[in-house]
Amino acid sequence: MAIEKVAVIGSGVMGSGIAAQVANAGLPVVLLDIKVEGKDLAADAVAKMLKTDPAPFMHKKNAKLITTGTIDDNIDMIADCDWIIEVVLEKLEIKHATYEKIIAHKKKDAIVSSNTSTIPLKLLAEPFDKDFKSKFMITHFFNPPRYMRLLELVTSADTDKKAVETIRDICDIKLGKGVVVCNDTPGFIANRIGTYWLQAGINEAIKGNVPIEVADAVLSKPVGIPKTGVFALIDLVGIDLMPKLADSLLSTLPKDDPYRDIAEDYAFVHQMIEAGYTGRKGKGGFYRLNPDKPGAKEKQALRLDAKKFDEGRYELADRPKLESVDAGRKGLRAVVETDDQGGDYAWKVLSQTLAYAASLVPQIADTITDVDEAMKLGYNWKFGPFEMIDALGPKWFADKLAAEGKAAPDLLSKVGDGTFYKIESGKAHFFGTDGKYHEIVRPEGVLLLRDIKLASEPVIKTASAAVWDIGDGVLCFEFTGKMNALDDQVFDAYQKSIKLIGDGSGDYKALVIHNEGTHFSAGANLGLAMFAANIALWPQIQALVDGGQKVYQQLKHAPFPVVSAPSGMALGGGCEILLHSDHVQAHAETYCGLVEVGVGVLPAWGGCKEMILRYMAEEQDNYDKATGGKTLWFSPKNTPMGAVRKAFELIAMATVAKSAQEAKQYKYLKDTDGITMNRDRLLFDAKQKALELAKDYKAPEKVEDIRLPGPGGKMALDLAVDDLRTSGKATPYDVVVSESVARVLTGDQADWTQPVSEDHILKLEREEFMKLVKNNGTMDRIEHMLTTGKPLRN
């Protein structure tokens, strides 16, 4: 069956967030909650989400897909829903009562799932008949539902297999989730291991008198865990949640589970909660901002005392310098072998956590890949537990445990001198509980560049790019430099790719631009630009600008299709390559924008040109619809200021789209560009589109008839910027940069009656960029961005 309409019962943070993500997928949603006199909980939840940052909605218009009501008065609204998700309080009796109401009003073949994070499926389904059980399962989303990719799926022998596949497919393809099948055990996978890890982290910090800054410094980036580490993560999720998670696990875990041995109900934690120190949502947590210095943002750290919480134990947060932290560059084993406080702490916490994870397979999941995937997607670990053990060396790890008098888990003993993962015949394999290796098989519609790399070498490689054959005559262009920054080595690889593909009639017929980095590209290599400017290598900077313009134009007008497949940030030059592509197949979480003004320059690789063309096309389209295709004297071609003003506002404000859907609103993406919800499916979708375009492909022609407003238009834009300066909303140097942007967009001395070409605008981009880059104000901004990661405002 197809899922065409969804209901969510419960409009708390999780319920409303799930409803928003379903709406993001384009599906209508019914959101219901209990009836409270004088309140409309579900409607209030939607209104609150529209103001929340980061936003649960990928576009505000998606909120219109949610219909709200109450369980008491509007439960009949679920009658035509195909999937009903229960997200009510974690109390068995309340869930059972909710299911009774759902059963009375749902259609016969509707699927029901619970978002419970703690209650076993067996207990949830126990009182109900076989028909209900056949369409019932657990779909455990992680918070926030839009941004966290993990979905834990729990089923039983009673669950209909077709229903399971239906939910698995919609969660994967439509909602963008990494679906991990879990066994029906307490805490499932991620929270079972994650809660143990956090408990071990607190315990060892208290036992070893380890400052929380040291704990978080070493148990973060050096070991492949997010920068929040242990204590900042607890602050983020809420200190008040920790006792609840512990109580829930302890109420259902087997009596011999190792978590029971380390579980500590610390008095100071309860005292913190009572005092309002619940983490970031409260007065503070393990960290806080000094309340005696409001506005100073002075970060303080709590000195731990297992027996007592005392506000007087907050001290100025330290930035520890540790050999163990630096050792992270050499790998995980180097960290835990470092003889300092950080290395000792990392070993004690990770050795317990990894051994615990290894002891849980096949209890919590059938394969180690499910466990690793759950921790990577649910806790944002760079490596899963078994990948970490491989990094340490399974035998080394087992021997070190034995030296400390600890028994190695059965699975660790079974792998022996081997590893949990290995590459064989260009394919990745994992170690199974049967003692044999099994190939990792991707779902249909998933194509990963890292799999391609296991079985091949790049057909083109430079210092900053690589090009891969991904089959069927399609090449994949990958940025490989730091932050996937763009430089002459990237342009060189582009040139070689264009030459290799030729007219598309040979071995290759299309190019996909894609990488699996956290971000698509942060734009030009600012460090290189700063170095060149400091020693006045203006010809080199000019060559970089010229080279970018040339290759982007070549790609736009190449005799073969170019499809970009971005994810994460696509900024500056990274955004400009999207603007020059025939098609963009964007991951839903693509954040793109022309942000060059933030470092005191302007888009000079064709970004200004392309935004003018896009806004002019939009204006013409709107005009044609309004006039029925008639041409009047005030047509957009004769009155270009509207398009120019839109492009100016976008570029001068360095507007960044916070989703692929929003990028369409700003015209960074065309209406015809595609959006892929699941990042693992992005390359496959892009390749399929490239193959489709390659059939009878015809390159776009250069636009030679662009009419721009000229000096009069520039004057209007300059006056608007001057008003902002007068009101204090624009700095003096903002005015300088904006004047350059205005000159480019209005065509300098152009006359709207005399058309100009794309080349004319590109020439203006080059001239204004070089003028700005020689200005000390720009150098100050570039230096500030490189050192702080933030734009300078002065």
XYZ file of N, CA and C in Angstrom, residues 617-754:
414
model
N 14.208 35.698 -15.958
C 13.352 34.628 -16.471
C 12.089 34.498 -15.624
N 12.247 34.649 -14.293
C 11.082 34.583 -13.404
C 10.117 35.728 -13.689
N 10.675 36.941 -13.843
C 9.835 38.103 -14.126
C 9.090 37.924 -15.455
N 9.792 37.415 -16.459
C 9.165 37.215 -17.767
C 8.060 36.167 -17.677
N 8.326 35.109 -16.918
C 7.321 34.062 -16.762
C 6.066 34.602 -16.069
N 6.266 35.365 -15.015
C 5.125 35.960 -14.305
C 4.360 36.926 -15.204
N 5.112 37.676 -16.003
C 4.512 38.635 -16.936
C 3.672 37.911 -17.987
N 4.221 36.833 -18.552
C 3.505 36.070 -19.575
C 2.203 35.495 -19.030
N 2.259 35.035 -17.794
C 1.046 34.478 -17.175
C 0.003 35.562 -16.958
N 0.472 36.762 -16.586
C -0.457 37.858 -16.296
C -1.072 38.445 -17.557
N -0.303 38.453 -18.659
C -0.779 39.101 -19.889
C -1.257 38.113 -20.940
N -1.173 36.837 -20.620
C -1.577 35.844 -21.608
C -0.632 35.763 -22.780
N 0.623 36.170 -22.559
C 1.635 36.070 -23.614
C 1.752 37.295 -24.491
N 0.953 38.334 -24.212
C 1.040 39.559 -25.009
C 2.283 40.365 -24.629
N 2.839 41.073 -25.589
C 4.013 41.902 -25.332
C 3.605 43.363 -25.269
N 3.774 43.975 -24.099
C 3.460 45.380 -23.910
C 4.751 46.153 -23.654
N 4.689 47.474 -23.705
C 5.919 48.268 -23.593
C 6.598 48.116 -22.244
N 5.791 47.801 -21.183
C 6.386 47.684 -19.844
C 6.766 46.238 -19.502
N 7.100 45.470 -20.519
C 7.511 44.087 -20.283
C 8.822 44.059 -19.505
N 9.136 42.941 -18.812
C 10.391 42.833 -18.043
C 11.635 43.169 -18.864
N 11.588 42.857 -20.166
C 12.765 43.146 -20.998
C 13.024 44.655 -21.060
N 11.938 45.432 -21.052
C 12.081 46.885 -21.139
C 12.163 47.562 -19.775
N 11.824 46.845 -18.725
C 11.896 47.391 -17.355
C 12.627 46.384 -16.470
N 13.954 46.306 -16.609
C 14.722 45.237 -15.949
C 15.006 45.466 -14.464
N 14.584 46.603 -13.918
C 15.002 46.946 -12.559
C 14.484 45.956 -11.518
N 13.314 45.377 -11.758
C 12.758 44.430 -10.778
C 13.670 43.239 -10.555
N 14.156 42.635 -11.643
C 15.053 41.481 -11.541
C 16.388 41.876 -10.923
N 16.893 43.046 -11.326
C 18.175 43.522 -10.805
C 18.082 43.770 -9.307
N 16.987 44.356 -8.853
C 16.811 44.633 -7.431
C 16.783 43.336 -6.615
N 16.088 42.328 -7.122
C 16.040 41.040 -6.419
C 17.430 40.419 -6.315
N 18.161 40.438 -7.423
C 19.520 39.873 -7.409
C 20.421 40.657 -6.462
N 20.259 41.983 -6.451
C 21.080 42.816 -5.572
C 20.808 42.510 -4.105
N 19.558 42.424 -3.732
C 19.203 42.129 -2.339
C 19.760 40.777 -1.913
N 19.662 39.798 -2.796
C 20.140 38.450 -2.476
C 21.652 38.442 -2.261
N 22.383 39.072 -3.183
C 23.851 39.041 -3.138
C 24.388 39.973 -2.064
N 23.848 41.169 -1.971
C 24.347 42.153 -1.005
C 24.075 41.730 0.433
N 23.016 40.947 0.650
C 22.693 40.474 2.000
C 23.318 39.106 2.286
N 24.056 38.555 1.319
C 24.687 37.234 1.465
C 23.672 36.201 1.937
N 22.511 36.203 1.300
C 21.408 35.334 1.715
C 21.747 33.868 1.506
N 21.537 33.080 2.553
C 21.778 31.637 2.478
C 20.450 30.903 2.628
N 20.153 30.026 1.687
C 18.967 29.169 1.791
C 19.241 28.079 2.806
N 18.308 27.861 3.720
C 18.518 26.901 4.796
C 17.920 25.531 4.501
N 17.606 25.296 3.248
C 17.172 23.973 2.788
C 17.127 24.022 1.267
N 17.045 22.877 0.644
C 16.928 22.850 -0.815
C 15.597 23.449 -1.252
N 14.551 23.238 -0.457
C 13.247 23.821 -0.796
C 13.321 25.342 -0.777
N 13.992 25.886 0.219
C 14.139 27.336 0.312
C 15.018 27.857 -0.817
N 15.992 27.053 -1.247
C 16.878 27.462 -2.345
C 16.096 27.696 -3.633
N 15.002 26.971 -3.803
C 14.157 27.197 -4.987
C 13.468 28.556 -4.894
N 13.086 28.943 -3.703
C 12.455 30.248 -3.502
C 13.406 31.370 -3.908
N 14.697 31.229 -3.565
C 15.680 32.260 -3.873
C 16.259 32.135 -5.282
N 15.866 31.094 -5.991
C 16.336 30.839 -7.353
C 17.774 30.333 -7.427
N 18.345 29.955 -6.297
C 19.626 29.250 -6.357
C 19.416 27.908 -7.067
N 18.246 27.337 -6.876
C 17.836 26.140 -7.600
C 16.652 26.494 -8.488
N 16.572 25.849 -9.642
C 15.448 26.052 -10.542
C 14.248 25.220 -10.068
N 13.073 25.586 -10.515
C 11.874 24.824 -10.152
C 11.965 23.383 -10.643
N 12.715 23.180 -11.724
C 12.839 21.839 -12.307
C 13.920 20.992 -11.644
N 14.737 21.600 -10.782
C 15.777 20.835 -10.092
C 15.138 19.865 -9.101
N 15.847 18.786 -8.820
C 15.292 17.742 -7.963
C 15.802 17.814 -6.544
N 15.049 17.218 -5.626
C 15.436 17.149 -4.223
C 15.364 15.698 -3.769
N 16.451 15.223 -3.185
C 16.528 13.870 -2.652
C 16.540 13.957 -1.129
N 15.630 13.270 -0.458
C 15.531 13.372 0.997
C 16.619 12.572 1.704
N 16.954 11.397 1.173
C 17.962 10.553 1.815
C 19.305 10.743 1.122
N 20.284 11.200 1.874
C 21.585 11.512 1.280
C 22.226 10.294 0.620
N 21.996 9.114 1.143
C 22.594 7.914 0.558
C 22.069 7.642 -0.852
N 20.960 8.238 -1.213
C 20.353 8.032 -2.531
C 20.692 9.159 -3.511
N 21.453 10.135 -3.045
C 21.693 11.335 -3.840
C 22.472 11.057 -5.121
N 23.570 10.331 -5.029
C 24.397 10.076 -6.212
C 23.639 9.235 -7.234
N 22.891 8.251 -6.777
C 22.099 7.420 -7.697
C 21.098 8.284 -8.451
N 20.364 9.138 -7.720
C 19.361 9.996 -8.360
C 20.006 10.942 -9.362
N 21.174 11.489 -8.999
C 21.868 12.411 -9.896
C 22.339 11.692 -11.156
N 22.847 10.497 -10.983
C 23.303 9.719 -12.136
C 22.143 9.408 -13.079
N 21.000 9.023 -12.514
C 19.843 8.709 -13.353
C 19.396 9.943 -14.138
N 19.452 11.108 -13.493
C 19.065 12.334 -14.197
C 20.070 12.664 -15.295
N 21.355 12.442 -15.031
C 22.382 12.690 -16.043
C 22.167 11.804 -17.267
N 21.833 10.543 -17.038
C 21.581 9.618 -18.142
C 20.342 10.037 -18.927
N 19.343 10.511 -18.214
C 18.118 10.973 -18.879
C 18.409 12.183 -19.771
N 19.197 13.130 -19.242
C 19.521 14.335 -20.010
C 20.427 14.032 -21.199
N 21.253 12.988 -21.059
C 22.210 12.662 -22.126
C 21.525 12.222 -23.414
N 20.285 11.791 -23.317
C 19.541 11.388 -24.515
C 19.152 12.636 -25.305
N 19.652 12.753 -26.488
C 19.337 13.906 -27.353
C 19.666 15.237 -26.672
N 20.803 15.275 -25.966
C 21.164 16.490 -25.226
C 21.558 17.626 -26.169
N 21.083 18.820 -25.828
C 21.450 20.029 -26.568
C 21.881 21.083 -25.564
N 23.093 21.587 -25.720
C 23.638 22.561 -24.767
C 22.903 23.892 -24.875
N 22.749 24.596 -23.755
C 22.116 25.919 -23.802
C 22.998 26.920 -24.537
N 22.382 27.828 -25.258
C 23.132 28.846 -25.988
C 23.430 30.030 -25.068
N 24.490 30.747 -25.379
C 24.815 31.942 -24.617
C 23.734 32.995 -24.829
N 23.433 33.738 -23.765
C 22.425 34.797 -23.847
C 23.122 36.090 -24.268
N 22.690 36.644 -25.362
C 23.313 37.861 -25.891
C 22.400 39.076 -25.755
N 21.160 38.868 -25.308
C 20.176 39.952 -25.278
C 19.745 40.240 -23.841
N 20.690 40.747 -23.034
C 20.409 41.083 -21.636
C 20.318 42.592 -21.523
N 19.179 43.086 -21.049
C 18.993 44.535 -20.939
C 19.075 44.936 -19.472
N 19.990 45.845 -19.173
C 20.235 46.268 -17.796
C 19.972 47.767 -17.649
N 19.635 48.222 -16.433
C 19.191 49.605 -16.244
C 20.285 50.662 -16.298
N 21.568 50.287 -16.153
C 22.649 51.257 -16.269
C 22.760 52.217 -15.097
N 23.336 53.411 -15.321
C 23.629 54.358 -14.230
C 22.411 54.731 -13.382
N 21.270 54.844 -14.012
C 20.072 55.188 -13.252
C 19.718 54.104 -12.249
N 19.842 52.886 -12.676
C 19.567 51.768 -11.766
C 20.572 51.708 -10.637
N 21.848 51.962 -10.957
C 22.882 51.942 -9.914
C 22.623 53.024 -8.882
N 22.198 54.183 -9.349
C 21.910 55.281 -8.424
C 20.814 54.883 -7.429
N 19.788 54.216 -7.926
C 18.686 53.782 -7.056
C 19.178 52.798 -6.005
N 20.025 51.852 -6.403
C 20.558 50.862 -5.466
C 21.487 51.535 -4.458
N 22.324 52.471 -4.928
C 23.244 53.173 -4.027
C 22.481 53.966 -2.967
N 21.363 54.582 -3.357
C 20.562 55.355 -2.408
C 19.974 54.455 -1.333
N 19.541 53.262 -1.747
C 18.974 52.313 -0.785
C 20.026 51.877 0.232
N 21.250 51.630 -0.248
C 22.336 51.222 0.643
C 22.728 52.366 1.564
N 22.723 53.572 1.040
C 23.082 54.726 1.868
C 22.080 54.915 3.007
N 20.823 54.622 2.751
C 19.809 54.683 3.814
C 20.129 53.669 4.916
N 20.585 52.509 4.517
C 20.960 51.488 5.505
C 22.163 51.943 6.320
N 23.119 52.610 5.639
C 24.300 53.120 6.355
C 23.894 54.191 7.362
N 23.020 55.075 6.948
C 22.577 56.172 7.819
C 21.874 55.637 9.066
N 21.121 54.540 8.889
C 20.386 53.964 10.017
C 21.231 53.007 10.846
N 22.514 52.829 10.457
C 23.412 51.970 11.218
C 23.315 50.496 10.875
N 22.591 50.178 9.811
C 22.409 48.776 9.421
C 23.458 48.323 8.400
N 24.254 49.229 7.937
C 25.335 48.896 6.992
C 26.586 49.672 7.391
N 27.730 49.005 7.338
C 28.999 49.656 7.693
C 29.539 50.415 6.478
N 30.481 51.305 6.704
C 31.072 52.024 5.564
C 31.635 51.085 4.503
N 32.260 49.979 4.950
C 32.824 49.084 3.940
C 31.731 48.254 3.257
N 30.608 48.019 3.946
C 29.466 47.395 3.273
C 29.041 48.235 2.080
N 29.091 49.550 2.259
C 28.712 50.466 1.178
C 29.661 50.305 -0.005
N 30.962 50.203 0.277
C 31.963 50.027 -0.784
C 31.681 48.762 -1.596
N 31.442 47.650 -0.871
C 31.197 46.372 -1.549
C 29.885 46.428 -2.327
N 28.862 47.019 -1.708
C 27.545 47.090 -2.362
C 27.592 47.918 -3.630
N 28.407 48.966 -3.640
C 28.545 49.776 -4.852
C 29.122 48.951 -6.004
N 30.057 48.060 -5.665
C 30.627 47.189 -6.702
C 29.593 46.204 -7.223
N 28.826 45.628 -6.307
C 27.766 44.688 -6.709
C 26.767 45.413 -7.600
N 26.397 46.627 -7.205
C 25.420 47.405 -7.981
C 25.941 47.705 -9.386
N 27.225 48.032 -9.500
C 27.795 48.338 -10.819
C 27.696 47.125 -11.741
N 27.997 45.938 -11.191
C 27.943 44.720 -12.002
C 26.511 44.435 -12.442
N 25.587 44.480 -11.509
C 24.212 44.067 -11.798
C 23.471 45.040 -12.700
N 23.839 46.326 -12.647
C 23.155 47.305 -13.488
C 23.837 47.497 -14.834
N 25.001 46.856 -15.004
C 25.659 46.889 -16.309
C 26.567 48.064 -16.532
N 26.938 48.783 -15.429
C 27.825 49.950 -15.516
C 27.181 51.021 -16.408
N 27.762 51.286 -17.556
C 27.236 52.338 -18.434
C 26.223 51.809 -19.444
N 25.678 50.661 -19.170
C 24.721 50.059 -20.099
C 23.465 50.917 -20.224
N 22.814 50.826 -21.372
C 21.540 51.494 -21.626
C 20.525 50.399 -21.863
N 19.395 50.457 -21.143
C 18.444 49.346 -21.229
C 17.928 49.121 -22.641
N 18.097 50.122 -23.506
C 17.645 49.935 -24.895
C 18.675 49.184 -25.737
N 19.911 49.067 -25.180
C 20.976 48.379 -25.911
C 21.372 47.108 -25.157
